[in-house]
């Protein structure tokens, strides 16, 4: 994460709660001790740097990051930073949260992997609360990664990568779902194929391949079982 604001602090907490490693690059030296006091240092790192000193970003292992989120004052500043970072680190992936929805195509054209809009997401969720509040409640709950190992009634949406040792490689989606539902308290709901296609509620004859990501609704207990016994890898993108 490059930059710091109240929204970013919420993102940091959510990522750390999901056991993800987070690095923040900031030019605000006064915040550093407060950040470590709030988030600890086990999975959290802060780099103090000028935000135009791109070479110094290597100290935060930016080249090895799963994804980079610029969090600057304006959408335009973020676009300029992304273009400059691409010159220095061409293989980076980016996610942005826009203030101006009409700039989505511009950011996609610049090669940004994920382009989100605060207003667009909030308006869809608000509309859902107005005419289908139960759906909105469930959606909000499932996208918040805060499940507790002690509460089997708390659920989360998770993704797991199919590695070479997975016994369901070259098996059908139907066979996979029948086995999972029998053995684990887990509901497979979709798959992301290696070519980038996201298939929601796949057909039973779909073939599972190495490198696919399978998406589940899990509680903490089933998540632990699936990780240990089947996927042998933590949830999330690899």
PDB file of C-alpha atoms in Angstrom:
ATOM      1  CA  UNK A   1       0.000   0.000   0.000  1.00  0.00           C
ATOM      2  CA  UNK A   2       1.451   3.341  -1.032  1.00  0.00           C
ATOM      3  CA  UNK A   3       0.063   6.244   0.981  1.00  0.00           C
ATOM      4  CA  UNK A   4      -1.982   6.442   4.137  1.00  0.00           C
ATOM      5  CA  UNK A   5      -5.489   7.537   5.060  1.00  0.00           C
ATOM      6  CA  UNK A   6      -8.423   6.361   7.187  1.00  0.00           C
ATOM      7  CA  UNK A   7      -9.706   4.090   4.420  1.00  0.00           C
ATOM      8  CA  UNK A   8      -6.294   2.431   4.064  1.00  0.00           C
ATOM      9  CA  UNK A   9      -6.150   1.773   7.801  1.00  0.00           C
ATOM     10  CA  UNK A  10      -9.397  -0.188   7.523  1.00  0.00           C
ATOM     11  CA  UNK A  11      -7.900  -2.178   4.638  1.00  0.00           C
ATOM     12  CA  UNK A  12      -4.766  -2.950   6.681  1.00  0.00           C
ATOM     13  CA  UNK A  13      -6.812  -4.259   9.589  1.00  0.00           C
ATOM     14  CA  UNK A  14      -8.955  -6.443   7.328  1.00  0.00           C
ATOM     15  CA  UNK A  15      -5.901  -7.920   5.589  1.00  0.00           C
ATOM     16  CA  UNK A  16      -4.090  -8.635   8.841  1.00  0.00           C
ATOM     17  CA  UNK A  17      -7.232 -10.222  10.303  1.00  0.00           C
ATOM     18  CA  UNK A  18      -7.134 -12.547   7.273  1.00  0.00           C
ATOM     19  CA  UNK A  19      -3.481 -13.417   8.079  1.00  0.00           C
ATOM     20  CA  UNK A  20      -2.057 -11.583   5.062  1.00  0.00           C
ATOM     21  CA  UNK A  21       1.293  -9.794   5.080  1.00  0.00           C
ATOM     22  CA  UNK A  22       1.057  -6.039   4.497  1.00  0.00           C
ATOM     23  CA  UNK A  23       3.702  -3.435   3.660  1.00  0.00           C
ATOM     24  CA  UNK A  24       2.926   0.290   3.743  1.00  0.00           C
ATOM     25  CA  UNK A  25       5.050   2.960   2.076  1.00  0.00           C
ATOM     26  CA  UNK A  26       4.413   6.404   3.546  1.00  0.00           C
ATOM     27  CA  UNK A  27       6.009   9.838   3.601  1.00  0.00           C
ATOM     28  CA  UNK A  28       4.359  10.615   6.949  1.00  0.00           C
ATOM     29  CA  UNK A  29       7.052   9.840   9.526  1.00  0.00           C
ATOM     30  CA  UNK A  30       4.821  10.774  12.465  1.00  0.00           C
ATOM     31  CA  UNK A  31       2.501   7.835  11.742  1.00  0.00           C
ATOM     32  CA  UNK A  32       5.073   5.037  11.796  1.00  0.00           C
ATOM     33  CA  UNK A  33       5.257   4.328  15.538  1.00  0.00           C
ATOM     34  CA  UNK A  34       1.473   4.588  15.825  1.00  0.00           C
ATOM     35  CA  UNK A  35       1.027   2.070  13.003  1.00  0.00           C
ATOM     36  CA  UNK A  36       3.343  -0.474  14.616  1.00  0.00           C
ATOM     37  CA  UNK A  37       1.642   0.081  17.955  1.00  0.00           C
ATOM     38  CA  UNK A  38      -1.733  -0.593  16.365  1.00  0.00           C
ATOM     39  CA  UNK A  39      -0.865  -3.486  14.035  1.00  0.00           C
ATOM     40  CA  UNK A  40       2.307  -5.035  15.459  1.00  0.00           C
ATOM     41  CA  UNK A  41       5.203  -6.161  13.303  1.00  0.00           C
ATOM     42  CA  UNK A  42       4.694  -9.900  12.770  1.00  0.00           C
ATOM     43  CA  UNK A  43       2.954  -9.518   9.392  1.00  0.00           C
ATOM     44  CA  UNK A  44       3.226  -5.758   8.990  1.00  0.00           C
ATOM     45  CA  UNK A  45       6.033  -3.502   7.700  1.00  0.00           C
ATOM     46  CA  UNK A  46       6.257   0.260   7.174  1.00  0.00           C
ATOM     47  CA  UNK A  47       8.742   1.967   4.857  1.00  0.00           C
ATOM     48  CA  UNK A  48       9.312   5.690   5.280  1.00  0.00           C
ATOM     49  CA  UNK A  49      10.127   7.173   1.886  1.00  0.00           C
ATOM     50  CA  UNK A  50       9.420   9.984  -0.533  1.00  0.00           C
ATOM     51  CA  UNK A  51       6.586   8.731  -2.695  1.00  0.00           C
ATOM     52  CA  UNK A  52       8.433   9.584  -5.907  1.00  0.00           C
ATOM     53  CA  UNK A  53      11.583   7.677  -4.902  1.00  0.00           C
ATOM     54  CA  UNK A  54      10.538   4.502  -6.684  1.00  0.00           C
ATOM     55  CA  UNK A  55      13.878   2.714  -6.327  1.00  0.00           C
ATOM     56  CA  UNK A  56      13.567   2.903  -2.540  1.00  0.00           C
ATOM     57  CA  UNK A  57      10.327   0.888  -2.792  1.00  0.00           C
ATOM     58  CA  UNK A  58      12.499  -2.204  -3.275  1.00  0.00           C
ATOM     59  CA  UNK A  59      13.161  -2.056   0.479  1.00  0.00           C
ATOM     60  CA  UNK A  60       9.487  -3.021   0.946  1.00  0.00           C
ATOM     61  CA  UNK A  61       9.896  -5.946  -1.491  1.00  0.00           C
ATOM     62  CA  UNK A  62       7.477  -4.311  -3.906  1.00  0.00           C
ATOM     63  CA  UNK A  63       8.724  -6.575  -6.699  1.00  0.00           C
ATOM     64  CA  UNK A  64       7.490  -9.637  -4.780  1.00  0.00           C
ATOM     65  CA  UNK A  65       4.106  -8.182  -3.850  1.00  0.00           C
ATOM     66  CA  UNK A  66       0.872  -9.916  -4.822  1.00  0.00           C
ATOM     67  CA  UNK A  67      -0.683  -6.565  -5.635  1.00  0.00           C
ATOM     68  CA  UNK A  68      -0.040  -2.847  -5.102  1.00  0.00           C
ATOM     69  CA  UNK A  69      -2.636  -0.328  -3.941  1.00  0.00           C
ATOM     70  CA  UNK A  70      -1.765   3.364  -4.418  1.00  0.00           C
ATOM     71  CA  UNK A  71      -3.718   5.454  -1.908  1.00  0.00           C
ATOM     72  CA  UNK A  72      -2.985   9.056  -2.831  1.00  0.00           C
ATOM     73  CA  UNK A  73      -4.995  12.261  -2.650  1.00  0.00           C
ATOM     74  CA  UNK A  74      -6.551  12.119  -6.117  1.00  0.00           C
ATOM     75  CA  UNK A  75      -7.273   9.592  -8.865  1.00  0.00           C
ATOM     76  CA  UNK A  76      -4.959  11.536 -11.176  1.00  0.00           C
ATOM     77  CA  UNK A  77      -2.016  11.258  -8.767  1.00  0.00           C
ATOM     78  CA  UNK A  78      -2.616   7.526  -8.513  1.00  0.00           C
ATOM     79  CA  UNK A  79      -2.687   7.150 -12.299  1.00  0.00           C
ATOM     80  CA  UNK A  80       0.622   9.010 -12.658  1.00  0.00           C
ATOM     81  CA  UNK A  81       2.202   6.859  -9.942  1.00  0.00           C
ATOM     82  CA  UNK A  82       1.010   3.641 -11.597  1.00  0.00           C
ATOM     83  CA  UNK A  83       2.471   4.658 -14.967  1.00  0.00           C
ATOM     84  CA  UNK A  84       5.794   5.551 -13.327  1.00  0.00           C
ATOM     85  CA  UNK A  85       5.873   2.340 -11.296  1.00  0.00           C
ATOM     86  CA  UNK A  86       5.230   0.312 -14.432  1.00  0.00           C
ATOM     87  CA  UNK A  87       8.374   1.833 -15.934  1.00  0.00           C
ATOM     88  CA  UNK A  88      10.408   0.670 -12.926  1.00  0.00           C
ATOM     89  CA  UNK A  89       8.577  -2.597 -12.130  1.00  0.00           C
ATOM     90  CA  UNK A  90       6.736  -3.793 -15.252  1.00  0.00           C
ATOM     91  CA  UNK A  91       5.389  -6.986 -13.673  1.00  0.00           C
ATOM     92  CA  UNK A  92       3.446  -5.362 -10.826  1.00  0.00           C
ATOM     93  CA  UNK A  93      -0.300  -5.825 -10.462  1.00  0.00           C
ATOM     94  CA  UNK A  94      -2.407  -2.919  -9.204  1.00  0.00           C
ATOM     95  CA  UNK A  95      -5.727  -2.363  -7.485  1.00  0.00           C
ATOM     96  CA  UNK A  96      -7.271   1.102  -7.179  1.00  0.00           C
ATOM     97  CA  UNK A  97     -10.366   2.502  -5.501  1.00  0.00           C
ATOM     98  CA  UNK A  98     -11.608   5.469  -7.495  1.00  0.00           C
ATOM     99  CA  UNK A  99     -13.408   8.581  -6.386  1.00  0.00           C
ATOM    100  CA  UNK A 100     -14.537   9.222  -9.975  1.00  0.00           C
ATOM    101  CA  UNK A 101     -16.338   6.256 -11.549  1.00  0.00           C
ATOM    102  CA  UNK A 102     -15.943   7.673 -15.077  1.00  0.00           C
ATOM    103  CA  UNK A 103     -12.183   7.027 -14.930  1.00  0.00           C
ATOM    104  CA  UNK A 104     -12.529   3.233 -14.781  1.00  0.00           C
ATOM    105  CA  UNK A 105     -11.748   2.723 -18.484  1.00  0.00           C
ATOM    106  CA  UNK A 106      -8.706   4.984 -18.218  1.00  0.00           C
ATOM    107  CA  UNK A 107      -7.237   2.913 -15.400  1.00  0.00           C
ATOM    108  CA  UNK A 108      -8.028  -0.349 -17.175  1.00  0.00           C
ATOM    109  CA  UNK A 109      -6.257   0.998 -20.268  1.00  0.00           C
ATOM    110  CA  UNK A 110      -3.242   1.792 -18.081  1.00  0.00           C
ATOM    111  CA  UNK A 111      -3.030  -1.890 -17.156  1.00  0.00           C
ATOM    112  CA  UNK A 112      -4.569  -1.790 -13.690  1.00  0.00           C
ATOM    113  CA  UNK A 113      -5.753  -5.277 -12.740  1.00  0.00           C
ATOM    114  CA  UNK A 114      -8.660  -4.338 -10.471  1.00  0.00           C
ATOM    115  CA  UNK A 115     -10.506  -1.009 -10.676  1.00  0.00           C
ATOM    116  CA  UNK A 116     -13.119  -0.391  -7.990  1.00  0.00           C
ATOM    117  CA  UNK A 117     -15.344   2.579  -7.287  1.00  0.00           C
ATOM    118  CA  UNK A 118     -16.439   3.569  -3.796  1.00  0.00           C
ATOM    119  CA  UNK A 119     -19.614   5.202  -5.064  1.00  0.00           C
ATOM    120  CA  UNK A 120     -20.550   2.367  -7.405  1.00  0.00           C
ATOM    121  CA  UNK A 121     -20.143  -0.343  -4.753  1.00  0.00           C
ATOM    122  CA  UNK A 122     -21.857   1.687  -2.036  1.00  0.00           C
ATOM    123  CA  UNK A 123     -24.817   2.533  -4.290  1.00  0.00           C
ATOM    124  CA  UNK A 124     -25.339  -1.125  -5.245  1.00  0.00           C
ATOM    125  CA  UNK A 125     -25.191  -2.230  -1.612  1.00  0.00           C
ATOM    126  CA  UNK A 126     -27.519   0.551  -0.501  1.00  0.00           C
ATOM    127  CA  UNK A 127     -30.059  -0.362  -3.198  1.00  0.00           C
ATOM    128  CA  UNK A 128     -29.828  -3.972  -2.067  1.00  0.00           C
ATOM    129  CA  UNK A 129     -30.562  -2.975   1.532  1.00  0.00           C
ATOM    130  CA  UNK A 130     -33.652  -1.082   0.357  1.00  0.00           C
ATOM    131  CA  UNK A 131     -35.383  -3.883  -1.557  1.00  0.00           C
ATOM    132  CA  UNK A 132     -33.626  -7.114  -0.457  1.00  0.00           C
ATOM    133  CA  UNK A 133     -32.134  -6.460   2.993  1.00  0.00           C
ATOM    134  CA  UNK A 134     -31.549 -10.129   3.818  1.00  0.00           C
ATOM    135  CA  UNK A 135     -29.367 -10.484   0.704  1.00  0.00           C
ATOM    136  CA  UNK A 136     -27.475  -7.311   1.593  1.00  0.00           C
ATOM    137  CA  UNK A 137     -26.902  -8.531   5.157  1.00  0.00           C
ATOM    138  CA  UNK A 138     -25.557 -11.846   3.893  1.00  0.00           C
ATOM    139  CA  UNK A 139     -23.347 -10.162   1.279  1.00  0.00           C
ATOM    140  CA  UNK A 140     -21.845  -7.791   3.834  1.00  0.00           C
ATOM    141  CA  UNK A 141     -21.205 -10.627   6.268  1.00  0.00           C
ATOM    142  CA  UNK A 142     -19.585 -12.931   3.708  1.00  0.00           C
ATOM    143  CA  UNK A 143     -17.174 -10.338   2.296  1.00  0.00           C
ATOM    144  CA  UNK A 144     -15.872  -9.502   5.774  1.00  0.00           C
ATOM    145  CA  UNK A 145     -13.034 -11.951   6.629  1.00  0.00           C
ATOM    146  CA  UNK A 146     -13.577 -12.126  10.376  1.00  0.00           C
ATOM    147  CA  UNK A 147     -14.616 -15.717  11.008  1.00  0.00           C
ATOM    148  CA  UNK A 148     -13.775 -17.181  14.404  1.00  0.00           C
ATOM    149  CA  UNK A 149     -12.535 -20.706  14.993  1.00  0.00           C
ATOM    150  CA  UNK A 150     -14.895 -20.833  17.976  1.00  0.00           C
ATOM    151  CA  UNK A 151     -18.055 -19.988  16.060  1.00  0.00           C
ATOM    152  CA  UNK A 152     -19.167 -22.491  13.416  1.00  0.00           C
ATOM    153  CA  UNK A 153     -22.029 -20.192  12.371  1.00  0.00           C
ATOM    154  CA  UNK A 154     -19.673 -17.517  11.020  1.00  0.00           C
ATOM    155  CA  UNK A 155     -18.851 -17.950   7.328  1.00  0.00           C
ATOM    156  CA  UNK A 156     -16.515 -16.367   4.814  1.00  0.00           C
ATOM    157  CA  UNK A 157     -15.893 -16.547   1.056  1.00  0.00           C
ATOM    158  CA  UNK A 158     -12.455 -18.028   0.366  1.00  0.00           C
ATOM    159  CA  UNK A 159     -10.409 -19.101  -2.652  1.00  0.00           C
ATOM    160  CA  UNK A 160      -7.890 -21.937  -2.895  1.00  0.00           C
ATOM    161  CA  UNK A 161      -5.470 -22.736  -5.691  1.00  0.00           C
ATOM    162  CA  UNK A 162      -5.444 -26.235  -7.180  1.00  0.00           C
ATOM    163  CA  UNK A 163      -1.823 -27.433  -6.965  1.00  0.00           C
ATOM    164  CA  UNK A 164      -0.239 -30.472  -8.593  1.00  0.00           C
ATOM    165  CA  UNK A 165      -0.939 -32.794  -5.637  1.00  0.00           C
ATOM    166  CA  UNK A 166      -4.677 -32.078  -5.547  1.00  0.00           C
ATOM    167  CA  UNK A 167      -6.620 -35.360  -6.034  1.00  0.00           C
ATOM    168  CA  UNK A 168      -9.393 -33.595  -7.984  1.00  0.00           C
ATOM    169  CA  UNK A 169      -7.229 -32.511 -10.923  1.00  0.00           C
ATOM    170  CA  UNK A 170      -8.952 -33.689 -14.131  1.00  0.00           C
ATOM    171  CA  UNK A 171     -12.090 -34.620 -12.161  1.00  0.00           C
ATOM    172  CA  UNK A 172     -15.483 -33.026 -12.782  1.00  0.00           C
ATOM    173  CA  UNK A 173     -17.003 -30.217 -10.770  1.00  0.00           C
ATOM    174  CA  UNK A 174     -19.935 -32.475  -9.892  1.00  0.00           C
ATOM    175  CA  UNK A 175     -17.654 -35.158  -8.412  1.00  0.00           C
ATOM    176  CA  UNK A 176     -15.734 -32.504  -6.496  1.00  0.00           C
ATOM    177  CA  UNK A 177     -18.856 -30.901  -5.001  1.00  0.00           C
ATOM    178  CA  UNK A 178     -20.361 -34.227  -3.951  1.00  0.00           C
ATOM    179  CA  UNK A 179     -17.161 -35.214  -2.151  1.00  0.00           C
ATOM    180  CA  UNK A 180     -16.658 -31.831  -0.470  1.00  0.00           C
ATOM    181  CA  UNK A 181     -20.226 -31.562   0.794  1.00  0.00           C
ATOM    182  CA  UNK A 182     -20.048 -35.071   2.233  1.00  0.00           C
ATOM    183  CA  UNK A 183     -16.735 -34.641   4.062  1.00  0.00           C
ATOM    184  CA  UNK A 184     -16.621 -30.939   4.960  1.00  0.00           C
ATOM    185  CA  UNK A 185     -19.124 -28.296   5.982  1.00  0.00           C
ATOM    186  CA  UNK A 186     -18.217 -26.299   2.922  1.00  0.00           C
ATOM    187  CA  UNK A 187     -20.058 -25.027  -0.156  1.00  0.00           C
ATOM    188  CA  UNK A 188     -18.152 -24.647  -3.467  1.00  0.00           C
ATOM    189  CA  UNK A 189     -19.717 -21.755  -5.390  1.00  0.00           C
ATOM    190  CA  UNK A 190     -17.398 -20.977  -8.272  1.00  0.00           C
ATOM    191  CA  UNK A 191     -14.094 -21.447 -10.048  1.00  0.00           C
ATOM    192  CA  UNK A 192     -11.591 -19.129 -11.710  1.00  0.00           C
ATOM    193  CA  UNK A 193      -9.887 -20.867 -14.614  1.00  0.00           C
ATOM    194  CA  UNK A 194      -6.266 -20.390 -15.578  1.00  0.00           C
ATOM    195  CA  UNK A 195      -7.350 -18.275 -18.574  1.00  0.00           C
ATOM    196  CA  UNK A 196      -8.994 -15.766 -16.205  1.00  0.00           C
ATOM    197  CA  UNK A 197     -12.622 -16.840 -16.669  1.00  0.00           C
ATOM    198  CA  UNK A 198     -14.710 -16.669 -13.496  1.00  0.00           C
ATOM    199  CA  UNK A 199     -17.462 -19.297 -13.607  1.00  0.00           C
ATOM    200  CA  UNK A 200     -20.202 -18.925 -10.997  1.00  0.00           C
ATOM    201  CA  UNK A 201     -22.095 -22.130 -10.116  1.00  0.00           C
ATOM    202  CA  UNK A 202     -20.200 -24.217 -12.705  1.00  0.00           C
ATOM    203  CA  UNK A 203     -21.868 -27.092 -14.600  1.00  0.00           C
ATOM    204  CA  UNK A 204     -21.310 -30.581 -13.201  1.00  0.00           C
ATOM    205  CA  UNK A 205     -19.244 -31.672 -16.214  1.00  0.00           C
ATOM    206  CA  UNK A 206     -16.669 -28.860 -15.902  1.00  0.00           C
ATOM    207  CA  UNK A 207     -13.135 -30.277 -15.551  1.00  0.00           C
ATOM    208  CA  UNK A 208     -10.930 -29.024 -12.688  1.00  0.00           C
ATOM    209  CA  UNK A 209      -7.365 -28.270 -13.797  1.00  0.00           C
ATOM    210  CA  UNK A 210      -4.067 -27.498 -12.115  1.00  0.00           C
ATOM    211  CA  UNK A 211      -3.806 -23.760 -11.486  1.00  0.00           C
ATOM    212  CA  UNK A 212      -7.542 -23.152 -11.140  1.00  0.00           C
ATOM    213  CA  UNK A 213      -8.858 -21.289  -8.093  1.00  0.00           C
ATOM    214  CA  UNK A 214     -11.885 -22.816  -6.387  1.00  0.00           C
ATOM    215  CA  UNK A 215     -14.163 -20.480  -4.430  1.00  0.00           C
ATOM    216  CA  UNK A 216     -16.004 -21.645  -1.311  1.00  0.00           C
ATOM    217  CA  UNK A 217     -18.268 -20.483   1.463  1.00  0.00           C
ATOM    218  CA  UNK A 218     -16.534 -21.838   4.588  1.00  0.00           C
ATOM    219  CA  UNK A 219     -16.609 -21.536   8.317  1.00  0.00           C
ATOM    220  CA  UNK A 220     -13.311 -21.547  10.211  1.00  0.00           C
ATOM    221  CA  UNK A 221     -13.434 -25.273  10.960  1.00  0.00           C
ATOM    222  CA  UNK A 222     -14.048 -26.330   7.356  1.00  0.00           C
ATOM    223  CA  UNK A 223     -11.446 -23.824   6.163  1.00  0.00           C
ATOM    224  CA  UNK A 224      -8.847 -25.431   8.423  1.00  0.00           C
ATOM    225  CA  UNK A 225      -9.808 -28.937   7.275  1.00  0.00           C
ATOM    226  CA  UNK A 226      -9.727 -28.067   3.577  1.00  0.00           C
ATOM    227  CA  UNK A 227      -6.357 -26.347   3.930  1.00  0.00           C
ATOM    228  CA  UNK A 228      -4.790 -29.248   5.817  1.00  0.00           C
ATOM    229  CA  UNK A 229      -6.353 -32.266   4.116  1.00  0.00           C
ATOM    230  CA  UNK A 230      -7.049 -31.212   0.532  1.00  0.00           C
ATOM    231  CA  UNK A 231      -5.379 -28.087  -0.836  1.00  0.00           C
ATOM    232  CA  UNK A 232      -2.321 -28.027   1.471  1.00  0.00           C
ATOM    233  CA  UNK A 233      -2.049 -24.305   0.848  1.00  0.00           C
ATOM    234  CA  UNK A 234      -3.521 -21.281   2.640  1.00  0.00           C
ATOM    235  CA  UNK A 235      -6.448 -19.487   1.057  1.00  0.00           C
ATOM    236  CA  UNK A 236      -5.817 -16.541  -1.221  1.00  0.00           C
ATOM    237  CA  UNK A 237      -3.902 -15.823  -4.404  1.00  0.00           C
ATOM    238  CA  UNK A 238      -0.514 -17.427  -4.991  1.00  0.00           C
TER     239      UNK A 238
END
